[in-house]
Amino acid sequence: MRIEQLEYIAAVTQYGSLRRASEQLHISQPALSEAITKLERELGVTLLDRRRAGARISREGQELLHSMADVLEAVDRLRLAAGDQNAGVSSVRVGTVHAGTSTVLLPTLRRFADEHPRTSVEVRTMVQEDIYLALAEGTIDIGLVNLLDGDDLPPTVEGTVLLHGQPIVVLPAGHPFASRDEITVDELRGEPFVGMRSGYLMYRFAHRVFGRDLPHHWHATDGAEMGKMMVGEGLGLTLLPDYSVVGDPRETGGHITVRPLAGDRSRVTMVAVRRHNARTTSGARSLLDLLAETAARAQPSRTQPSRTQPSAGS
């Protein structure tokens, strides 16, 4: 067994295919595949599920990922102690539905970059179910998701509650409804609407609010950030968690504003999730701690971030 074989498995897991991993590692795809096959024969397990769509870490591979990561981290510490200038360089991969980007994620990334200059962060926009799948497969380290009251985390993940909030109506600052104290569902239904694409929590919430009588003009997009941009350009109104809008530069700069949805008492929670009972790298642990600290400052009057366990009933 060679150290580079473990590095190859880690790269395929990170990049999602043999082709992309070979490009990043600067070796040929056949050589990469052969090295992994030799490791599989030595360990007596199938580490990758090889399909036409690409190679993904197998269930057996997922169980061994963390032991491999322990070995690679120990080797990295050894190289660092020996004076290898390239050692100690690592990365943390974050999947997000664009929850609390301006209020929590970006301030956290700024602090993390200052405190961990040798660790990079890769941020991916993903729908919620893909975040859970990526955590299980080891292709991301941390996920940022939203939950409505009554939602459970799947048993494969555990989470840290970061922020509590409520869904609100987001509209252009110059919209006639900006003079209202609140906006009714019927008023919102009569306006062009910017909805989240299927797979986002706010897609589900909007359909709960409107029922079968949807707005006639419905634009769809991925995530809160594009939704806020579309609202700012006058393409419609939208529904988002308050913590994804209040304090955003578009809101503080007077391009968009927010109003309560009349009669709605729904609660929404921003949660940082990771794989259940998984080994967490030092970089990922530090980023999780900073996310919790930033969230506590962003919402000082609310409950401090707390640990939540997965529910078997999800």
PDB file of C-alpha atoms in Angstrom:
ATOM      1  CA  MET A   1       0.000   0.000   0.000  1.00  0.00           C
ATOM      2  CA  ARG A   2       1.316   3.432  -0.974  1.00  0.00           C
ATOM      3  CA  ILE A   3       0.392   6.837   0.412  1.00  0.00           C
ATOM      4  CA  GLU A   4      -0.441   8.142  -3.062  1.00  0.00           C
ATOM      5  CA  GLN A   5      -3.098   5.432  -3.449  1.00  0.00           C
ATOM      6  CA  LEU A   6      -4.944   6.892  -0.469  1.00  0.00           C
ATOM      7  CA  GLU A   7      -4.488  10.368  -1.935  1.00  0.00           C
ATOM      8  CA  TYR A   8      -6.017   9.117  -5.182  1.00  0.00           C
ATOM      9  CA  ILE A   9      -9.124   7.855  -3.386  1.00  0.00           C
ATOM     10  CA  ALA A  10      -9.438  11.173  -1.555  1.00  0.00           C
ATOM     11  CA  ALA A  11      -9.190  13.043  -4.869  1.00  0.00           C
ATOM     12  CA  VAL A  12     -11.859  10.928  -6.597  1.00  0.00           C
ATOM     13  CA  THR A  13     -14.108  11.483  -3.592  1.00  0.00           C
ATOM     14  CA  GLN A  14     -13.505  15.236  -3.674  1.00  0.00           C
ATOM     15  CA  TYR A  15     -13.866  15.781  -7.419  1.00  0.00           C
ATOM     16  CA  GLY A  16     -16.575  13.211  -8.109  1.00  0.00           C
ATOM     17  CA  SER A  17     -14.996  11.335 -11.023  1.00  0.00           C
ATOM     18  CA  LEU A  18     -11.815   9.613 -12.145  1.00  0.00           C
ATOM     19  CA  ARG A  19     -11.438  12.070 -15.013  1.00  0.00           C
ATOM     20  CA  ARG A  20     -11.585  15.204 -12.850  1.00  0.00           C
ATOM     21  CA  ALA A  21      -9.364  13.620 -10.198  1.00  0.00           C
ATOM     22  CA  SER A  22      -6.749  12.652 -12.815  1.00  0.00           C
ATOM     23  CA  GLU A  23      -6.759  16.214 -14.148  1.00  0.00           C
ATOM     24  CA  GLN A  24      -6.202  17.649 -10.672  1.00  0.00           C
ATOM     25  CA  LEU A  25      -3.502  15.084  -9.851  1.00  0.00           C
ATOM     26  CA  HIS A  26      -1.817  15.506 -13.259  1.00  0.00           C
ATOM     27  CA  ILE A  27      -1.718  11.773 -13.991  1.00  0.00           C
ATOM     28  CA  SER A  28      -3.474   9.759 -16.675  1.00  0.00           C
ATOM     29  CA  GLN A  29      -6.907   8.350 -15.930  1.00  0.00           C
ATOM     30  CA  PRO A  30      -5.837   4.732 -16.683  1.00  0.00           C
ATOM     31  CA  ALA A  31      -2.901   5.051 -14.275  1.00  0.00           C
ATOM     32  CA  LEU A  32      -5.193   6.467 -11.592  1.00  0.00           C
ATOM     33  CA  SER A  33      -7.757   3.710 -12.098  1.00  0.00           C
ATOM     34  CA  GLU A  34      -5.084   0.988 -12.014  1.00  0.00           C
ATOM     35  CA  ALA A  35      -3.590   2.307  -8.759  1.00  0.00           C
ATOM     36  CA  ILE A  36      -7.013   2.313  -7.092  1.00  0.00           C
ATOM     37  CA  THR A  37      -7.786  -1.172  -8.412  1.00  0.00           C
ATOM     38  CA  LYS A  38      -4.541  -2.466  -6.863  1.00  0.00           C
ATOM     39  CA  LEU A  39      -5.522  -0.887  -3.535  1.00  0.00           C
ATOM     40  CA  GLU A  40      -8.961  -2.505  -3.754  1.00  0.00           C
ATOM     41  CA  ARG A  41      -7.368  -5.914  -4.315  1.00  0.00           C
ATOM     42  CA  GLU A  42      -5.020  -5.428  -1.369  1.00  0.00           C
ATOM     43  CA  LEU A  43      -7.821  -4.346   0.976  1.00  0.00           C
ATOM     44  CA  GLY A  44     -10.300  -6.875  -0.390  1.00  0.00           C
ATOM     45  CA  VAL A  45     -13.080  -4.291  -0.836  1.00  0.00           C
ATOM     46  CA  THR A  46     -14.567  -2.293  -3.691  1.00  0.00           C
ATOM     47  CA  LEU A  47     -13.788   1.341  -2.937  1.00  0.00           C
ATOM     48  CA  LEU A  48     -15.432   2.919  -5.990  1.00  0.00           C
ATOM     49  CA  ASP A  49     -18.706   2.314  -7.782  1.00  0.00           C
ATOM     50  CA  ARG A  50     -17.698   2.712 -11.420  1.00  0.00           C
ATOM     51  CA  ARG A  51     -20.579   3.727 -13.670  1.00  0.00           C
ATOM     52  CA  ARG A  52     -21.002   5.407 -17.039  1.00  0.00           C
ATOM     53  CA  ALA A  53     -21.868   8.657 -15.279  1.00  0.00           C
ATOM     54  CA  GLY A  54     -18.617   8.495 -13.317  1.00  0.00           C
ATOM     55  CA  ALA A  55     -17.038   6.897 -10.270  1.00  0.00           C
ATOM     56  CA  ARG A  56     -18.390   7.464  -6.769  1.00  0.00           C
ATOM     57  CA  ILE A  57     -17.197   6.229  -3.425  1.00  0.00           C
ATOM     58  CA  SER A  58     -18.860   2.922  -2.538  1.00  0.00           C
ATOM     59  CA  ARG A  59     -20.574   2.121   0.751  1.00  0.00           C
ATOM     60  CA  GLU A  60     -17.533   0.109   1.821  1.00  0.00           C
ATOM     61  CA  GLY A  61     -15.329   2.995   0.760  1.00  0.00           C
ATOM     62  CA  GLN A  62     -17.355   5.437   2.835  1.00  0.00           C
ATOM     63  CA  GLU A  63     -16.695   3.316   5.906  1.00  0.00           C
ATOM     64  CA  LEU A  64     -12.936   3.478   5.263  1.00  0.00           C
ATOM     65  CA  LEU A  65     -12.718   7.149   4.247  1.00  0.00           C
ATOM     66  CA  HIS A  66     -12.076   8.448   7.727  1.00  0.00           C
ATOM     67  CA  SER A  67      -9.338   5.924   8.460  1.00  0.00           C
ATOM     68  CA  MET A  68      -7.687   6.969   5.201  1.00  0.00           C
ATOM     69  CA  ALA A  69      -8.032  10.627   6.185  1.00  0.00           C
ATOM     70  CA  ASP A  70      -6.361   9.849   9.540  1.00  0.00           C
ATOM     71  CA  VAL A  71      -3.389   8.335   7.713  1.00  0.00           C
ATOM     72  CA  LEU A  72      -3.083  11.238   5.278  1.00  0.00           C
ATOM     73  CA  GLU A  73      -3.335  13.813   8.054  1.00  0.00           C
ATOM     74  CA  ALA A  74      -0.632  11.985  10.045  1.00  0.00           C
ATOM     75  CA  VAL A  75       1.624  11.924   6.977  1.00  0.00           C
ATOM     76  CA  ASP A  76       0.983  15.626   6.470  1.00  0.00           C
ATOM     77  CA  ARG A  77       1.986  16.363  10.085  1.00  0.00           C
ATOM     78  CA  LEU A  78       5.164  14.329   9.588  1.00  0.00           C
ATOM     79  CA  ARG A  79       6.038  16.250   6.430  1.00  0.00           C
ATOM     80  CA  LEU A  80       5.349  19.553   8.183  1.00  0.00           C
ATOM     81  CA  ALA A  81       7.591  18.586  11.108  1.00  0.00           C
ATOM     82  CA  ALA A  82      10.310  17.664   8.634  1.00  0.00           C
ATOM     83  CA  GLY A  83      10.134  21.108   7.064  1.00  0.00           C
ATOM     84  CA  ASP A  84       8.112  20.381   3.926  1.00  0.00           C
ATOM     85  CA  GLN A  85       6.758  23.795   2.898  1.00  0.00           C
ATOM     86  CA  ASN A  86       3.915  22.182   0.958  1.00  0.00           C
ATOM     87  CA  ALA A  87       2.679  20.246   3.979  1.00  0.00           C
ATOM     88  CA  GLY A  88      -0.129  21.560   6.130  1.00  0.00           C
ATOM     89  CA  VAL A  89      -2.018  22.869   3.108  1.00  0.00           C
ATOM     90  CA  SER A  90      -5.595  21.602   3.247  1.00  0.00           C
ATOM     91  CA  SER A  91      -9.134  22.472   2.242  1.00  0.00           C
ATOM     92  CA  VAL A  92     -12.652  22.464   3.665  1.00  0.00           C
ATOM     93  CA  ARG A  93     -15.594  21.838   1.332  1.00  0.00           C
ATOM     94  CA  VAL A  94     -18.926  23.509   2.117  1.00  0.00           C
ATOM     95  CA  GLY A  95     -22.256  22.875   0.429  1.00  0.00           C
ATOM     96  CA  THR A  96     -24.901  25.560   0.925  1.00  0.00           C
ATOM     97  CA  VAL A  97     -28.458  26.391  -0.088  1.00  0.00           C
ATOM     98  CA  HIS A  98     -27.359  30.038   0.330  1.00  0.00           C
ATOM     99  CA  ALA A  99     -28.663  30.267   3.879  1.00  0.00           C
ATOM    100  CA  GLY A 100     -27.418  33.296   5.805  1.00  0.00           C
ATOM    101  CA  THR A 101     -24.715  34.034   3.240  1.00  0.00           C
ATOM    102  CA  SER A 102     -24.152  37.711   4.130  1.00  0.00           C
ATOM    103  CA  THR A 103     -24.916  37.436   7.834  1.00  0.00           C
ATOM    104  CA  VAL A 104     -23.043  34.233   8.703  1.00  0.00           C
ATOM    105  CA  LEU A 105     -21.124  32.489   5.924  1.00  0.00           C
ATOM    106  CA  LEU A 106     -19.109  35.357   4.426  1.00  0.00           C
ATOM    107  CA  PRO A 107     -18.039  36.899   7.774  1.00  0.00           C
ATOM    108  CA  THR A 108     -17.016  33.404   8.890  1.00  0.00           C
ATOM    109  CA  LEU A 109     -14.950  32.828   5.754  1.00  0.00           C
ATOM    110  CA  ARG A 110     -13.132  36.130   6.278  1.00  0.00           C
ATOM    111  CA  ARG A 111     -12.189  35.160   9.838  1.00  0.00           C
ATOM    112  CA  PHE A 112     -11.259  31.637   8.790  1.00  0.00           C
ATOM    113  CA  ALA A 113      -8.933  32.925   6.047  1.00  0.00           C
ATOM    114  CA  ASP A 114      -7.139  35.144   8.586  1.00  0.00           C
ATOM    115  CA  GLU A 115      -6.801  32.403  11.183  1.00  0.00           C
ATOM    116  CA  HIS A 116      -6.060  29.492   8.823  1.00  0.00           C
ATOM    117  CA  PRO A 117      -4.044  30.913   5.911  1.00  0.00           C
ATOM    118  CA  ARG A 118      -2.927  27.445   4.759  1.00  0.00           C
ATOM    119  CA  THR A 119      -6.466  26.074   4.506  1.00  0.00           C
ATOM    120  CA  SER A 120      -8.661  26.931   1.539  1.00  0.00           C
ATOM    121  CA  VAL A 121     -12.457  26.763   1.443  1.00  0.00           C
ATOM    122  CA  GLU A 122     -14.521  25.517  -1.482  1.00  0.00           C
ATOM    123  CA  VAL A 123     -18.166  26.666  -1.411  1.00  0.00           C
ATOM    124  CA  ARG A 124     -20.707  24.849  -3.579  1.00  0.00           C
ATOM    125  CA  THR A 125     -24.335  25.807  -4.267  1.00  0.00           C
ATOM    126  CA  MET A 126     -26.465  22.698  -3.762  1.00  0.00           C
ATOM    127  CA  VAL A 127     -30.053  21.708  -3.038  1.00  0.00           C
ATOM    128  CA  GLN A 128     -30.713  20.229   0.380  1.00  0.00           C
ATOM    129  CA  GLU A 129     -30.945  16.552  -0.573  1.00  0.00           C
ATOM    130  CA  ASP A 130     -27.713  16.788  -2.569  1.00  0.00           C
ATOM    131  CA  ILE A 131     -25.998  18.230   0.506  1.00  0.00           C
ATOM    132  CA  TYR A 132     -27.080  15.226   2.589  1.00  0.00           C
ATOM    133  CA  LEU A 133     -25.903  12.835  -0.149  1.00  0.00           C
ATOM    134  CA  ALA A 134     -22.560  14.617  -0.549  1.00  0.00           C
ATOM    135  CA  LEU A 135     -21.936  14.433   3.204  1.00  0.00           C
ATOM    136  CA  ALA A 136     -22.631  10.687   3.178  1.00  0.00           C
ATOM    137  CA  GLU A 137     -20.272  10.194   0.240  1.00  0.00           C
ATOM    138  CA  GLY A 138     -17.560  12.394   1.751  1.00  0.00           C
ATOM    139  CA  THR A 139     -17.480  14.884  -1.134  1.00  0.00           C
ATOM    140  CA  ILE A 140     -18.192  17.814   1.209  1.00  0.00           C
ATOM    141  CA  ASP A 141     -17.314  18.370   4.864  1.00  0.00           C
ATOM    142  CA  ILE A 142     -20.042  20.795   5.998  1.00  0.00           C
ATOM    143  CA  GLY A 143     -23.510  21.654   4.748  1.00  0.00           C
ATOM    144  CA  LEU A 144     -25.636  24.736   5.433  1.00  0.00           C
ATOM    145  CA  VAL A 145     -29.368  24.020   5.219  1.00  0.00           C
ATOM    146  CA  ASN A 146     -32.731  25.446   6.269  1.00  0.00           C
ATOM    147  CA  LEU A 147     -35.399  23.593   8.249  1.00  0.00           C
ATOM    148  CA  LEU A 148     -39.033  24.459   8.859  1.00  0.00           C
ATOM    149  CA  ASP A 149     -40.724  23.617  12.163  1.00  0.00           C
ATOM    150  CA  GLY A 150     -41.421  19.893  12.173  1.00  0.00           C
ATOM    151  CA  ASP A 151     -38.601  19.033   9.761  1.00  0.00           C
ATOM    152  CA  ASP A 152     -36.093  16.399  10.868  1.00  0.00           C
ATOM    153  CA  LEU A 153     -32.545  15.820   9.801  1.00  0.00           C
ATOM    154  CA  PRO A 154     -31.936  12.478   8.079  1.00  0.00           C
ATOM    155  CA  PRO A 155     -30.248   9.874  10.312  1.00  0.00           C
ATOM    156  CA  THR A 156     -27.051  10.130   8.256  1.00  0.00           C
ATOM    157  CA  VAL A 157     -26.243  13.644   9.503  1.00  0.00           C
ATOM    158  CA  GLU A 158     -26.044  15.669  12.692  1.00  0.00           C
ATOM    159  CA  GLY A 159     -26.239  19.419  12.970  1.00  0.00           C
ATOM    160  CA  THR A 160     -25.519  22.608  14.851  1.00  0.00           C
ATOM    161  CA  VAL A 161     -28.383  25.111  14.992  1.00  0.00           C
ATOM    162  CA  LEU A 162     -27.048  28.486  13.917  1.00  0.00           C
ATOM    163  CA  LEU A 163     -29.989  30.864  13.494  1.00  0.00           C
ATOM    164  CA  HIS A 164     -33.735  30.950  14.076  1.00  0.00           C
ATOM    165  CA  GLY A 165     -35.902  33.166  11.908  1.00  0.00           C
ATOM    166  CA  GLN A 166     -39.105  33.418   9.924  1.00  0.00           C
ATOM    167  CA  PRO A 167     -40.052  33.545   6.249  1.00  0.00           C
ATOM    168  CA  ILE A 168     -40.602  37.085   4.976  1.00  0.00           C
ATOM    169  CA  VAL A 169     -41.631  38.774   1.745  1.00  0.00           C
ATOM    170  CA  VAL A 170     -38.746  40.333  -0.195  1.00  0.00           C
ATOM    171  CA  LEU A 171     -39.634  43.151  -2.609  1.00  0.00           C
ATOM    172  CA  PRO A 172     -37.980  46.026  -4.471  1.00  0.00           C
ATOM    173  CA  ALA A 173     -37.544  49.056  -2.224  1.00  0.00           C
ATOM    174  CA  GLY A 174     -39.631  51.179  -4.596  1.00  0.00           C
ATOM    175  CA  HIS A 175     -42.544  48.747  -4.826  1.00  0.00           C
ATOM    176  CA  PRO A 176     -45.977  50.125  -3.762  1.00  0.00           C
ATOM    177  CA  PHE A 177     -46.219  47.348  -1.148  1.00  0.00           C
ATOM    178  CA  ALA A 178     -43.159  48.795   0.607  1.00  0.00           C
ATOM    179  CA  SER A 179     -45.506  51.263   2.295  1.00  0.00           C
ATOM    180  CA  ARG A 180     -47.453  48.392   3.923  1.00  0.00           C
ATOM    181  CA  ASP A 181     -46.782  47.006   7.396  1.00  0.00           C
ATOM    182  CA  GLU A 182     -47.378  43.494   6.063  1.00  0.00           C
ATOM    183  CA  ILE A 183     -48.366  41.743   2.830  1.00  0.00           C
ATOM    184  CA  THR A 184     -51.179  39.232   2.477  1.00  0.00           C
ATOM    185  CA  VAL A 185     -50.987  35.975   0.567  1.00  0.00           C
ATOM    186  CA  ASP A 186     -53.595  37.224  -1.929  1.00  0.00           C
ATOM    187  CA  GLU A 187     -51.561  40.383  -2.566  1.00  0.00           C
ATOM    188  CA  LEU A 188     -48.411  38.338  -3.053  1.00  0.00           C
ATOM    189  CA  ARG A 189     -50.229  35.920  -5.352  1.00  0.00           C
ATOM    190  CA  GLY A 190     -51.242  38.788  -7.612  1.00  0.00           C
ATOM    191  CA  GLU A 191     -47.628  39.861  -8.212  1.00  0.00           C
ATOM    192  CA  PRO A 192     -44.894  38.323 -10.394  1.00  0.00           C
ATOM    193  CA  PHE A 193     -43.118  35.851  -8.140  1.00  0.00           C
ATOM    194  CA  VAL A 194     -39.513  34.680  -7.928  1.00  0.00           C
ATOM    195  CA  GLY A 195     -39.616  31.161  -6.538  1.00  0.00           C
ATOM    196  CA  MET A 196     -36.856  28.786  -5.574  1.00  0.00           C
ATOM    197  CA  ARG A 197     -36.351  25.737  -7.746  1.00  0.00           C
ATOM    198  CA  SER A 198     -37.660  22.357  -6.575  1.00  0.00           C
ATOM    199  CA  GLY A 199     -35.345  20.919  -3.923  1.00  0.00           C
ATOM    200  CA  TYR A 200     -35.054  24.127  -1.890  1.00  0.00           C
ATOM    201  CA  LEU A 201     -36.984  24.519   1.338  1.00  0.00           C
ATOM    202  CA  MET A 202     -38.509  27.832   0.243  1.00  0.00           C
ATOM    203  CA  TYR A 203     -39.963  26.113  -2.833  1.00  0.00           C
ATOM    204  CA  ARG A 204     -41.856  23.851  -0.462  1.00  0.00           C
ATOM    205  CA  PHE A 205     -42.864  26.772   1.761  1.00  0.00           C
ATOM    206  CA  ALA A 206     -44.156  28.851  -1.180  1.00  0.00           C
ATOM    207  CA  HIS A 207     -46.321  25.952  -2.361  1.00  0.00           C
ATOM    208  CA  ARG A 208     -47.639  25.539   1.175  1.00  0.00           C
ATOM    209  CA  VAL A 209     -48.558  29.228   1.291  1.00  0.00           C
ATOM    210  CA  PHE A 210     -50.167  29.457  -2.155  1.00  0.00           C
ATOM    211  CA  GLY A 211     -51.726  26.007  -2.301  1.00  0.00           C
ATOM    212  CA  ARG A 212     -52.944  25.151  -5.788  1.00  0.00           C
ATOM    213  CA  ASP A 213     -53.580  28.804  -6.648  1.00  0.00           C
ATOM    214  CA  LEU A 214     -50.054  29.826  -7.639  1.00  0.00           C
ATOM    215  CA  PRO A 215     -49.042  33.268  -8.952  1.00  0.00           C
ATOM    216  CA  HIS A 216     -49.570  33.469 -12.716  1.00  0.00           C
ATOM    217  CA  HIS A 217     -46.047  34.794 -13.353  1.00  0.00           C
ATOM    218  CA  TRP A 218     -43.556  32.500 -11.629  1.00  0.00           C
ATOM    219  CA  HIS A 219     -39.803  32.723 -12.213  1.00  0.00           C
ATOM    220  CA  ALA A 220     -37.624  29.957 -10.760  1.00  0.00           C
ATOM    221  CA  THR A 221     -34.015  30.175  -9.619  1.00  0.00           C
ATOM    222  CA  ASP A 222     -31.341  28.457  -7.537  1.00  0.00           C
ATOM    223  CA  GLY A 223     -30.828  29.863  -4.066  1.00  0.00           C
ATOM    224  CA  ALA A 224     -31.456  33.065  -2.170  1.00  0.00           C
ATOM    225  CA  GLU A 225     -28.612  35.063  -3.722  1.00  0.00           C
ATOM    226  CA  MET A 226     -29.978  34.950  -7.272  1.00  0.00           C
ATOM    227  CA  GLY A 227     -33.489  35.384  -5.883  1.00  0.00           C
ATOM    228  CA  LYS A 228     -32.504  38.665  -4.215  1.00  0.00           C
ATOM    229  CA  MET A 229     -30.798  39.877  -7.388  1.00  0.00           C
ATOM    230  CA  MET A 230     -33.916  39.141  -9.442  1.00  0.00           C
ATOM    231  CA  VAL A 231     -36.113  40.971  -6.937  1.00  0.00           C
ATOM    232  CA  GLY A 232     -33.736  43.935  -7.001  1.00  0.00           C
ATOM    233  CA  GLU A 233     -34.073  44.039 -10.790  1.00  0.00           C
ATOM    234  CA  GLY A 234     -37.853  44.249 -10.490  1.00  0.00           C
ATOM    235  CA  LEU A 235     -38.612  40.758 -11.809  1.00  0.00           C
ATOM    236  CA  GLY A 236     -40.921  39.913  -8.929  1.00  0.00           C
ATOM    237  CA  LEU A 237     -41.321  39.369  -5.196  1.00  0.00           C
ATOM    238  CA  THR A 238     -40.080  36.343  -3.283  1.00  0.00           C
ATOM    239  CA  LEU A 239     -40.204  34.553   0.068  1.00  0.00           C
ATOM    240  CA  LEU A 240     -36.960  33.933   1.968  1.00  0.00           C
ATOM    241  CA  PRO A 241     -35.805  33.419   5.571  1.00  0.00           C
ATOM    242  CA  ASP A 242     -35.259  36.798   7.230  1.00  0.00           C
ATOM    243  CA  TYR A 243     -31.652  35.904   8.134  1.00  0.00           C
ATOM    244  CA  SER A 244     -30.857  35.499   4.420  1.00  0.00           C
ATOM    245  CA  VAL A 245     -31.978  39.058   3.644  1.00  0.00           C
ATOM    246  CA  VAL A 246     -31.732  41.415   6.628  1.00  0.00           C
ATOM    247  CA  GLY A 247     -28.214  42.867   6.660  1.00  0.00           C
ATOM    248  CA  ASP A 248     -27.549  41.879   3.057  1.00  0.00           C
ATOM    249  CA  PRO A 249     -25.829  44.691   1.092  1.00  0.00           C
ATOM    250  CA  ARG A 250     -28.810  44.853  -1.261  1.00  0.00           C
ATOM    251  CA  GLU A 251     -31.105  45.434   1.718  1.00  0.00           C
ATOM    252  CA  THR A 252     -28.871  47.895   3.566  1.00  0.00           C
ATOM    253  CA  GLY A 253     -28.125  49.658   0.283  1.00  0.00           C
ATOM    254  CA  GLY A 254     -31.816  50.340  -0.317  1.00  0.00           C
ATOM    255  CA  HIS A 255     -32.306  48.103  -3.369  1.00  0.00           C
ATOM    256  CA  ILE A 256     -34.651  45.626  -1.694  1.00  0.00           C
ATOM    257  CA  THR A 257     -36.717  45.608   1.477  1.00  0.00           C
ATOM    258  CA  VAL A 258     -38.705  43.081   3.492  1.00  0.00           C
ATOM    259  CA  ARG A 259     -42.172  42.839   5.018  1.00  0.00           C
ATOM    260  CA  PRO A 260     -43.902  40.161   7.116  1.00  0.00           C
ATOM    261  CA  LEU A 261     -46.337  37.779   5.463  1.00  0.00           C
ATOM    262  CA  ALA A 262     -49.703  38.543   7.074  1.00  0.00           C
ATOM    263  CA  GLY A 263     -51.010  35.811   9.340  1.00  0.00           C
ATOM    264  CA  ASP A 264     -47.972  33.560   8.984  1.00  0.00           C
ATOM    265  CA  ARG A 265     -46.235  32.296  12.126  1.00  0.00           C
ATOM    266  CA  SER A 266     -43.877  29.807  10.513  1.00  0.00           C
ATOM    267  CA  ARG A 267     -40.375  29.435  11.857  1.00  0.00           C
ATOM    268  CA  VAL A 268     -37.280  28.553   9.871  1.00  0.00           C
ATOM    269  CA  THR A 269     -33.899  27.453  11.223  1.00  0.00           C
ATOM    270  CA  MET A 270     -30.431  27.581   9.682  1.00  0.00           C
ATOM    271  CA  VAL A 271     -28.378  24.488  10.535  1.00  0.00           C
ATOM    272  CA  ALA A 272     -24.774  23.507   9.858  1.00  0.00           C
ATOM    273  CA  VAL A 273     -24.702  19.768   9.179  1.00  0.00           C
ATOM    274  CA  ARG A 274     -22.002  17.142   8.943  1.00  0.00           C
ATOM    275  CA  ARG A 275     -21.954  13.379   8.553  1.00  0.00           C
ATOM    276  CA  HIS A 276     -23.232  11.543  11.634  1.00  0.00           C
ATOM    277  CA  ASN A 277     -20.494  10.051  13.820  1.00  0.00           C
ATOM    278  CA  ALA A 278     -17.879  11.025  11.256  1.00  0.00           C
ATOM    279  CA  ARG A 279     -14.331  12.054  11.914  1.00  0.00           C
ATOM    280  CA  THR A 280     -14.031  15.806  11.299  1.00  0.00           C
ATOM    281  CA  THR A 281     -10.780  17.366  10.116  1.00  0.00           C
ATOM    282  CA  SER A 282      -9.244  20.125  12.199  1.00  0.00           C
ATOM    283  CA  GLY A 283     -10.069  22.657   9.478  1.00  0.00           C
ATOM    284  CA  ALA A 284     -13.702  21.611   9.333  1.00  0.00           C
ATOM    285  CA  ARG A 285     -13.963  21.709  13.149  1.00  0.00           C
ATOM    286  CA  SER A 286     -12.539  25.226  13.219  1.00  0.00           C
ATOM    287  CA  LEU A 287     -14.917  26.390  10.508  1.00  0.00           C
ATOM    288  CA  LEU A 288     -17.901  24.909  12.357  1.00  0.00           C
ATOM    289  CA  ASP A 289     -16.849  26.687  15.556  1.00  0.00           C
ATOM    290  CA  LEU A 290     -16.489  30.002  13.717  1.00  0.00           C
ATOM    291  CA  LEU A 291     -19.896  29.561  12.056  1.00  0.00           C
ATOM    292  CA  ALA A 292     -21.469  29.121  15.493  1.00  0.00           C
ATOM    293  CA  GLU A 293     -19.638  32.153  16.916  1.00  0.00           C
ATOM    294  CA  THR A 294     -20.621  34.353  13.974  1.00  0.00           C
ATOM    295  CA  ALA A 295     -24.238  33.212  14.174  1.00  0.00           C
ATOM    296  CA  ALA A 296     -24.349  33.989  17.900  1.00  0.00           C
ATOM    297  CA  ARG A 297     -23.214  37.547  17.219  1.00  0.00           C
ATOM    298  CA  ALA A 298     -25.658  37.917  14.325  1.00  0.00           C
ATOM    299  CA  GLN A 299     -28.552  36.923  16.577  1.00  0.00           C
ATOM    300  CA  PRO A 300     -27.532  37.961  20.104  1.00  0.00           C
ATOM    301  CA  SER A 301     -31.074  38.173  21.436  1.00  0.00           C
ATOM    302  CA  ARG A 302     -31.908  34.603  20.459  1.00  0.00           C
ATOM    303  CA  THR A 303     -30.865  31.220  21.754  1.00  0.00           C
ATOM    304  CA  GLN A 304     -27.171  30.395  21.483  1.00  0.00           C
ATOM    305  CA  PRO A 305     -26.267  27.781  18.838  1.00  0.00           C
ATOM    306  CA  SER A 306     -27.055  24.299  20.123  1.00  0.00           C
ATOM    307  CA  ARG A 307     -26.457  20.742  19.044  1.00  0.00           C
ATOM    308  CA  THR A 308     -29.216  18.778  17.350  1.00  0.00           C
ATOM    309  CA  GLN A 309     -29.211  15.051  16.763  1.00  0.00           C
ATOM    310  CA  PRO A 310     -30.670  13.325  13.725  1.00  0.00           C
ATOM    311  CA  SER A 311     -34.155  11.904  14.012  1.00  0.00           C
ATOM    312  CA  ALA A 312     -34.924   8.389  12.891  1.00  0.00           C
ATOM    313  CA  GLY A 313     -38.324   9.599  11.775  1.00  0.00           C
ATOM    314  CA  SER A 314     -37.054  11.848   8.989  1.00  0.00           C
TER     315      SER A 314
END
